[in-house]
Short mmCIF file of C-alpha atoms in Angstrom, two decimals:
data_model
loop_
_atom_site.label_atom_id
_atom_site.label_comp_id
_atom_site.label_asym_id
_atom_site.label_seq_id
_atom_site.Cartn_x
_atom_site.Cartn_y
_atom_site.Cartn_z
CA UNK A 10 112.02 266.26 35.25
CA UNK A 11 115.02 268.42 36.00
CA UNK A 12 116.94 270.25 33.26
CA UNK A 13 119.60 271.72 35.52
CA UNK A 14 123.19 272.81 34.78
CA UNK A 15 125.33 270.83 32.29
CA UNK A 16 125.81 267.38 33.81
CA UNK A 17 129.51 266.79 33.03
CA UNK A 18 130.55 269.82 35.08
CA UNK A 19 128.63 268.71 38.16
CA UNK A 20 129.84 265.11 37.88
CA UNK A 21 133.44 266.04 37.53
CA UNK A 22 133.21 268.55 40.37
CA UNK A 23 131.77 265.87 42.67
CA UNK A 24 134.67 263.53 41.79
CA UNK A 25 137.16 266.29 42.58
CA UNK A 26 135.62 266.64 46.02
CA UNK A 27 136.36 262.97 46.79
CA UNK A 28 133.16 261.49 45.41
CA UNK A 29 132.78 258.66 42.97
CA UNK A 30 135.98 257.06 41.63
CA UNK A 31 135.89 256.91 37.87
CA UNK A 32 138.94 254.68 37.45
CA UNK A 33 137.59 252.05 39.83
CA UNK A 34 134.37 251.91 37.85
CA UNK A 35 136.22 251.76 34.54
CA UNK A 36 138.27 248.84 35.92
CA UNK A 37 135.04 247.02 36.80
CA UNK A 38 133.76 247.52 33.24
CA UNK A 39 137.03 246.27 31.76
CA UNK A 40 137.03 243.23 34.02
CA UNK A 41 133.47 242.14 33.24
CA UNK A 42 133.93 242.79 29.50
CA UNK A 43 137.17 240.70 29.34
CA UNK A 44 137.57 237.42 27.52
CA UNK A 45 137.43 235.22 30.59
CA UNK A 46 133.70 235.87 31.08
CA UNK A 47 132.63 234.86 27.53
CA UNK A 48 129.89 237.44 27.22
CA UNK A 49 128.41 236.53 30.67
CA UNK A 50 125.35 234.67 29.38
CA UNK A 51 123.14 233.04 32.01
CA UNK A 52 124.13 229.44 32.66
CA UNK A 53 127.58 229.60 31.04
CA UNK A 54 130.92 229.20 32.79
CA UNK A 55 131.61 232.85 32.03
CA UNK A 56 128.38 233.98 33.63
CA UNK A 57 129.10 231.86 36.74
CA UNK A 58 132.64 233.25 36.92
CA UNK A 59 131.26 236.81 36.77
CA UNK A 60 128.83 236.06 39.61
CA UNK A 61 131.64 234.80 41.87
CA UNK A 62 133.89 237.73 41.01
CA UNK A 63 131.11 240.16 41.87
CA UNK A 64 130.43 238.36 45.13
CA UNK A 65 134.09 238.94 46.05
CA UNK A 66 133.74 242.62 45.19
CA UNK A 67 130.76 243.00 47.49
CA UNK A 68 132.55 241.19 50.33
CA UNK A 69 135.46 243.56 49.85
CA UNK A 70 133.04 246.46 50.36
CA UNK A 71 131.85 245.00 53.63
CA UNK A 72 128.57 243.39 52.59
CA UNK A 73 127.18 240.10 53.77
CA UNK A 74 126.88 238.17 50.50
CA UNK A 75 124.58 235.40 49.32
CA UNK A 76 124.41 233.66 45.92
CA UNK A 77 120.92 232.56 44.86
CA UNK A 78 120.40 230.06 41.99
CA UNK A 79 117.31 229.84 39.82
CA UNK A 80 116.25 228.10 36.58
CA UNK A 81 115.40 229.88 33.31
CA UNK A 82 114.03 228.12 30.27
CA UNK A 83 113.75 229.26 26.69
CA UNK A 84 117.37 230.44 26.29
CA UNK A 85 118.60 230.47 22.70
CA UNK A 86 122.06 229.02 22.21
CA UNK A 87 124.20 228.82 19.05
CA UNK A 88 126.13 225.55 18.65
CA UNK A 89 128.14 226.97 15.75
CA UNK A 90 128.11 230.08 13.56
CA UNK A 91 125.07 230.14 11.26
CA UNK A 92 125.85 230.21 7.58
CA UNK A 93 124.23 231.71 4.50
CA UNK A 94 125.42 231.80 0.91
CA UNK A 95 123.52 232.87 -2.18
CA UNK A 96 125.06 231.71 -5.42
CA UNK A 97 128.79 232.35 -4.99
CA UNK A 98 128.25 235.11 -2.42
CA UNK A 99 128.99 234.16 1.19
CA UNK A 100 127.18 236.42 3.62
CA UNK A 101 128.64 237.56 6.98
CA UNK A 102 126.91 236.61 10.22
CA UNK A 103 125.52 239.59 12.12
CA UNK A 104 126.60 241.95 9.30
CA UNK A 105 124.48 240.55 6.48
CA UNK A 106 122.20 238.10 8.25
CA UNK A 107 121.34 236.54 11.62
CA UNK A 108 119.33 233.74 13.13
CA UNK A 109 115.64 234.36 13.65
CA UNK A 110 114.69 233.28 17.18
CA UNK A 111 111.62 231.21 16.14
CA UNK A 112 113.63 229.24 13.56
CA UNK A 113 113.87 225.50 13.55
CA UNK A 114 117.27 224.07 14.30
CA UNK A 115 119.19 223.30 11.06
CA UNK A 116 122.58 221.99 12.17
CA UNK A 117 123.67 220.78 8.67
CA UNK A 118 123.63 223.33 5.80
CA UNK A 119 120.52 222.99 3.64
CA UNK A 120 120.43 223.94 -0.03
CA UNK A 121 117.59 224.96 -2.29
CA UNK A 122 116.68 227.54 -4.93
CA UNK A 123 115.91 231.11 -4.04
CA UNK A 124 112.12 231.45 -4.49
CA UNK A 125 109.99 234.60 -4.50
CA UNK A 126 107.01 234.91 -2.20
CA UNK A 127 104.55 234.92 -5.11
CA UNK A 128 105.90 231.70 -6.67
CA UNK A 129 103.38 228.97 -7.40
CA UNK A 130 105.33 226.49 -5.32
CA UNK A 131 107.69 226.89 -2.36
CA UNK A 132 108.68 223.27 -2.18
CA UNK A 133 112.41 222.80 -1.46
CA UNK A 134 113.14 226.50 -1.79
CA UNK A 135 114.42 229.26 0.40
CA UNK A 136 111.62 231.81 0.17
CA UNK A 137 112.16 235.59 0.42
CA UNK A 138 109.10 236.89 2.28
CA UNK A 139 108.20 240.18 3.87
CA UNK A 140 107.63 238.65 7.29
CA UNK A 141 107.59 235.22 8.97
CA UNK A 142 103.93 235.67 9.88
CA UNK A 143 101.50 232.88 10.64
CA UNK A 144 100.43 232.48 7.01
CA UNK A 145 103.97 232.35 5.61
CA UNK A 146 105.16 229.84 8.23
CA UNK A 147 102.11 227.63 7.66
CA UNK A 148 102.63 227.61 3.89
CA UNK A 149 106.34 226.97 4.19
CA UNK A 150 105.64 224.02 6.49
CA UNK A 151 102.84 222.60 4.32
CA UNK A 152 104.87 222.82 1.12
CA UNK A 153 108.11 221.69 2.76
CA UNK A 154 110.13 224.78 1.89
CA UNK A 155 113.82 224.72 2.79
CA UNK A 156 113.26 227.88 4.85
CA UNK A 157 112.29 231.55 4.94
CA UNK A 158 114.37 234.67 4.47
CA UNK A 159 113.00 237.79 6.12
CA UNK A 160 114.29 241.43 6.18
CA UNK A 161 115.92 242.98 9.23
CA UNK A 162 117.58 246.33 9.83
CA UNK A 163 121.01 247.01 11.35
CA UNK A 164 122.18 249.52 13.91
CA UNK A 165 124.06 252.74 13.09
CA UNK A 166 127.36 250.80 12.85
CA UNK A 167 125.92 248.13 10.52
CA UNK A 168 125.45 245.33 13.03
CA UNK A 169 122.47 243.14 13.85
CA UNK A 170 122.27 243.12 17.67
CA UNK A 171 122.21 239.66 19.24
CA UNK A 172 119.18 238.43 21.18
CA UNK A 173 118.79 235.20 23.13
CA UNK A 174 115.16 235.24 24.27
CA UNK A 175 112.14 235.10 22.04
CA UNK A 176 109.34 232.93 20.71
CA UNK A 177 109.48 229.14 20.93
CA UNK A 178 111.43 227.11 18.37
CA UNK A 179 109.30 226.46 15.25
CA UNK A 180 109.32 223.83 12.55
CA UNK A 181 110.54 226.09 9.73
CA UNK A 182 114.07 227.38 9.24
CA UNK A 183 114.10 231.21 9.28
CA UNK A 184 116.99 233.65 8.78
CA UNK A 185 116.90 237.43 8.87
CA UNK A 186 118.72 239.19 6.04
CA UNK A 187 119.87 242.81 5.96
CA UNK A 188 117.05 244.87 4.51
CA UNK A 189 118.86 246.09 1.38
CA UNK A 190 120.17 242.60 0.61
CA UNK A 191 116.70 241.13 1.11
CA UNK A 192 115.33 243.63 -1.41
CA UNK A 193 117.86 242.34 -3.94
CA UNK A 194 116.78 238.75 -3.30
CA UNK A 195 113.18 239.50 -4.17
CA UNK A 196 114.33 240.68 -7.63
CA UNK A 197 116.71 237.80 -8.40
CA UNK A 198 115.09 234.40 -7.72
CA UNK A 199 116.72 231.22 -8.93
CA UNK A 200 120.15 231.32 -7.30
CA UNK A 201 121.08 228.43 -5.01
CA UNK A 202 120.82 229.25 -1.33
CA UNK A 203 122.71 227.19 1.24
CA UNK A 204 122.16 227.97 4.90
CA UNK A 205 122.36 226.56 8.42
CA UNK A 206 120.76 227.65 11.73
CA UNK A 207 122.58 225.62 14.43
CA UNK A 208 120.52 227.11 17.25
CA UNK A 209 118.90 225.22 20.07
CA UNK A 210 116.77 226.19 23.07
CA UNK A 211 118.08 225.30 26.56
CA UNK A 212 117.26 225.67 30.19
CA UNK A 213 119.92 227.53 32.10
CA UNK A 214 120.78 227.98 35.78
CA UNK A 215 121.24 231.58 36.73
CA UNK A 216 122.90 233.07 39.83
CA UNK A 217 121.83 236.28 41.55
CA UNK A 218 124.35 237.93 43.85
CA UNK A 219 122.97 239.75 46.91
CA UNK A 220 124.90 241.98 49.26
CA UNK A 221 123.46 243.37 52.50
CA UNK A 222 125.29 246.34 53.99
CA UNK A 223 122.71 247.15 56.70
CA UNK A 224 119.31 245.72 57.59
CA UNK A 225 116.58 248.28 58.17
CA UNK A 226 115.14 248.84 61.63
CA UNK A 227 111.38 249.11 62.09
CA UNK A 228 110.01 252.27 60.56
CA UNK A 229 113.25 253.11 58.71
CA UNK A 230 113.97 253.44 55.00
CA UNK A 231 115.19 250.35 53.11
CA UNK A 232 116.88 250.82 49.71
CA UNK A 233 117.91 248.15 47.15
CA UNK A 234 120.32 249.03 44.37
CA UNK A 235 120.16 246.72 41.37
CA UNK A 236 121.83 246.08 38.06
CA UNK A 237 122.04 242.99 35.88
CA UNK A 238 125.45 241.59 35.10
CA UNK A 239 124.55 239.04 32.41
CA UNK A 240 125.05 239.56 28.71
CA UNK A 241 123.95 237.79 25.52
CA UNK A 242 127.16 235.72 25.33
CA UNK A 243 129.81 235.45 22.68
CA UNK A 244 129.08 233.80 19.34
CA UNK A 245 131.30 230.86 18.45
CA UNK A 246 133.49 233.22 16.39
CA UNK A 247 132.50 236.66 17.60
CA UNK A 248 132.97 238.45 20.98
CA UNK A 249 130.13 240.37 22.66
CA UNK A 250 131.83 242.27 25.54
CA UNK A 251 128.56 243.72 26.93
CA UNK A 252 130.38 246.74 28.35
CA UNK A 253 127.47 249.16 28.27
CA UNK A 254 124.74 246.54 28.82
CA UNK A 255 125.36 246.18 31.59
CA UNK A 256 128.87 246.17 33.00
CA UNK A 257 128.52 249.94 33.23
CA UNK A 258 125.41 249.65 35.44
CA UNK A 259 127.08 247.12 37.69
CA UNK A 260 130.09 249.42 38.13
CA UNK A 261 127.77 252.29 39.11
CA UNK A 262 125.88 250.19 41.67
CA UNK A 263 129.08 248.90 43.32
CA UNK A 264 130.51 252.42 43.56
CA UNK A 265 127.24 253.92 44.82
CA UNK A 266 127.03 251.22 47.47
CA UNK A 267 130.61 251.94 48.55
CA UNK A 268 129.88 255.63 48.95
CA UNK A 269 126.59 255.15 50.74
CA UNK A 270 127.71 252.36 53.11
CA UNK A 271 130.44 254.57 54.56
CA UNK A 272 127.96 257.22 55.77
CA UNK A 273 124.75 255.26 56.39
CA UNK A 274 122.59 256.58 59.26
CA UNK A 275 121.74 254.06 62.00
CA UNK A 276 118.67 252.03 61.20
CA UNK A 277 118.58 252.69 57.43
CA UNK A 278 118.69 249.54 55.28
CA UNK A 279 120.96 249.25 52.26
CA UNK A 280 121.40 246.22 50.03
CA UNK A 281 122.50 245.35 46.46
CA UNK A 282 121.25 242.81 44.01
CA UNK A 283 123.43 242.02 40.98
CA UNK A 284 121.07 240.13 38.79
CA UNK A 285 121.39 237.33 36.26
CA UNK A 286 118.99 236.49 33.43
CA UNK A 287 117.88 239.97 32.46
CA UNK A 288 118.59 239.23 28.80
CA UNK A 289 116.13 236.26 28.89
CA UNK A 290 113.17 238.15 30.26
CA UNK A 291 114.44 239.62 33.55
CA UNK A 292 114.27 236.21 35.15
CA UNK A 293 116.66 237.02 37.98
CA UNK A 294 114.64 239.95 39.22
CA UNK A 295 111.42 237.97 38.80
CA UNK A 296 112.91 235.39 41.13
CA UNK A 297 114.15 237.96 43.65
CA UNK A 298 111.31 240.49 43.76
CA UNK A 299 108.81 238.36 45.73
CA UNK A 300 111.43 237.83 48.46
CA UNK A 301 111.62 241.52 49.40
CA UNK A 302 109.90 243.33 52.26
CA UNK A 303 107.02 245.58 51.27
CA UNK A 304 108.03 249.21 50.89
CA UNK A 305 111.63 248.54 49.84
CA UNK A 306 112.77 251.32 47.51
CA UNK A 307 114.39 249.84 44.37
CA UNK A 308 116.75 251.78 42.11
CA UNK A 309 117.84 249.88 38.99
CA UNK A 310 120.65 251.02 36.67
CA UNK A 311 120.61 249.54 33.20
CA UNK A 312 123.23 251.23 31.02
CA UNK A 313 125.48 254.08 32.10
CA UNK A 314 127.90 254.30 29.16
CA UNK A 315 127.03 257.41 27.18
CA UNK A 316 124.63 260.04 28.42
CA UNK A 317 123.14 262.07 25.65
CA UNK A 318 120.74 264.93 26.24
CA UNK A 319 119.27 263.37 29.40
CA UNK A 320 119.06 260.23 31.49
CA UNK A 321 115.95 258.12 30.98
CA UNK A 322 113.87 257.37 34.08
CA UNK A 323 110.92 255.00 34.37
CA UNK A 324 108.91 254.63 37.57
CA UNK A 325 106.62 251.78 38.65
CA UNK A 326 104.71 250.75 41.72
CA UNK A 327 104.02 253.38 44.42
CA UNK A 328 107.06 255.38 43.28
CA UNK A 329 106.01 259.01 43.87
CA UNK A 330 108.60 259.47 46.69
CA UNK A 331 111.28 257.92 44.48
CA UNK A 332 110.38 260.22 41.59
CA UNK A 333 110.54 263.22 43.85
CA UNK A 334 113.93 262.01 45.19
CA UNK A 335 115.47 261.43 41.75
CA UNK A 336 114.16 264.74 40.48
CA UNK A 337 115.81 266.57 43.38
CA UNK A 338 118.96 264.50 42.84
CA UNK A 339 119.01 265.53 39.21
CA UNK A 340 118.90 269.20 40.21
CA UNK A 341 121.56 268.76 42.80
CA UNK A 342 124.01 266.86 40.59
CA UNK A 343 123.27 268.67 37.36
CA UNK A 344 122.15 265.49 35.56
CA UNK A 345 119.24 266.21 33.22
CA UNK A 346 116.38 263.72 33.38
CA UNK A 347 113.47 262.75 31.17
CA UNK A 348 110.74 260.16 31.35
CA UNK A 349 111.68 257.19 29.16
CA UNK A 350 110.91 253.52 28.78
CA UNK A 351 113.29 251.24 30.82
CA UNK A 352 112.29 247.70 30.01
CA UNK A 353 114.54 246.15 32.58
CA UNK A 354 114.56 244.59 36.03
CA UNK A 355 112.87 247.58 37.64
CA UNK A 356 109.60 246.40 36.07
CA UNK A 357 109.77 243.06 37.90
CA UNK A 358 110.06 244.82 41.25
CA UNK A 359 107.30 247.27 40.39
CA UNK A 360 105.05 244.31 39.36
CA UNK A 361 105.02 242.96 42.97
CA UNK A 362 104.04 246.38 44.31
CA UNK A 363 107.45 247.77 45.24
CA UNK A 364 108.40 251.41 44.52
CA UNK A 365 110.94 251.07 41.75
CA UNK A 366 112.66 253.23 39.21
CA UNK A 367 114.90 252.34 36.28
CA UNK A 368 117.63 254.69 35.20
CA UNK A 369 119.41 254.46 31.82
CA UNK A 370 122.24 256.52 30.37
CA UNK A 371 123.02 254.88 27.03
CA UNK A 372 124.52 251.67 25.65
CA UNK A 373 126.63 252.41 22.55
CA UNK A 374 127.15 249.30 20.41
CA UNK A 375 124.16 247.64 22.14
CA UNK A 376 124.45 243.83 22.04
CA UNK A 377 127.05 243.80 19.28
CA UNK A 378 130.76 243.06 19.06
CA UNK A 379 131.60 246.78 19.31
CA UNK A 380 129.98 247.23 22.75
CA UNK A 381 133.45 247.68 24.18
CA UNK A 382 134.85 249.26 27.37
CA UNK A 383 136.44 252.18 25.51
CA UNK A 384 132.90 253.36 24.61
CA UNK A 385 131.90 253.69 28.25
CA UNK A 386 132.45 257.31 29.26
CA UNK A 387 134.02 258.00 32.64
CA UNK A 388 131.93 261.13 33.06
CA UNK A 389 128.75 259.15 32.46
CA UNK A 390 129.73 256.61 35.12
CA UNK A 391 130.36 259.54 37.47
CA UNK A 392 127.04 261.21 36.62
CA UNK A 393 125.09 257.98 37.16
CA UNK A 394 126.78 257.25 40.49
CA UNK A 395 126.28 260.79 41.82
CA UNK A 396 122.62 260.64 40.74
CA UNK A 397 122.01 257.35 42.54
CA UNK A 398 123.79 258.46 45.71
CA UNK A 399 121.94 261.78 45.81
CA UNK A 400 118.61 260.00 45.26
CA UNK A 401 119.21 257.64 48.23
CA UNK A 402 120.39 260.51 50.39
CA UNK A 403 117.23 262.44 49.64
CA UNK A 404 115.11 259.44 50.61
CA UNK A 405 117.03 259.10 53.90
CA UNK A 406 116.93 262.81 54.73
CA UNK A 407 113.23 263.30 53.98
CA UNK A 408 111.39 260.47 55.75
CA UNK A 409 108.29 262.54 56.25
CA UNK A 410 107.76 262.56 52.48
CA UNK A 411 107.82 258.82 52.19
CA UNK A 412 104.56 257.98 53.89
CA UNK A 413 104.61 254.46 55.26
CA UNK A 414 108.09 252.91 55.42
CA UNK A 415 108.92 249.20 55.58
#
């Protein structure tokens, strides 16, 4: 991949020449991260409101817009803030502990003694174990333990990121405790533990937002720009703004579409998919991908908040022309690129045989309460937009390198 000139200089120079508009993108990030969208989780009023707001933005850019609903099961939902106290010490949710996604639902606080993993009996106790593996869960269920306490690390700011998709609900209550606190528990059995896990599993209705700027003519290039707009949702007492993941990517896709649509050659196809349900297994893109024409080139942006040494790029499907295009775009725009895992919607498109790439440029505060708009860098938004636009332009200008087109 390219390691061209320092990316901020190229990005800012492009903006000065009338390219991508940083303030417009920052405004999109602030809007999606605001209180009225409640963390944008699939199936919530906030998520639905975000979908409709984005549909209006696409219409304002001149796209023909369609909203497409789909069902997604296995979504984890907190009914109240989980609780955990040990003796007189009250632990803080997402700082000291968090729900474990395979936990049984415990709506009413449950008390029992703190028990070590090597105790003769676990009956009625909260057991500090190294992992909630099959053996530990089976023993806890057989001996009717109050629940299991397992260790879990925190991010660089001391938060436990929130997740809302995982294994099925089990029959044993399980809470994750910050690793250093868990180590203390294993040395001090006997205290009374009182805890609740008011978490249930629901089926949610998601909404994808599609915008078509131009349909491709026979033999012409067709490009789809994608980004997911959903987040993990707010906790009952804690905001999750989801600015980096993925309001930033949505802002980039909207701005790139605006720039491209204004100078699109006749016959070239351009469309946008703003996707729901990425946080629960990329369900929106799984629903959308089979609907696309073979050969559609897919560029997915998941995180454009803080570019470090290089943007991460992952390719899937017959993506050699896309890789060549993004490499040339990196050289042109001065954005350094490196191969990196992008476990996002791009994989769903690649899985049905479409050429697809995922691009990521950082998500500071990932899935925590400090994933705020002020941590999304304007220059990273500019760099991502310029990279996407240059990639699409290379595809359009070099049809002979693409082989068979749609």
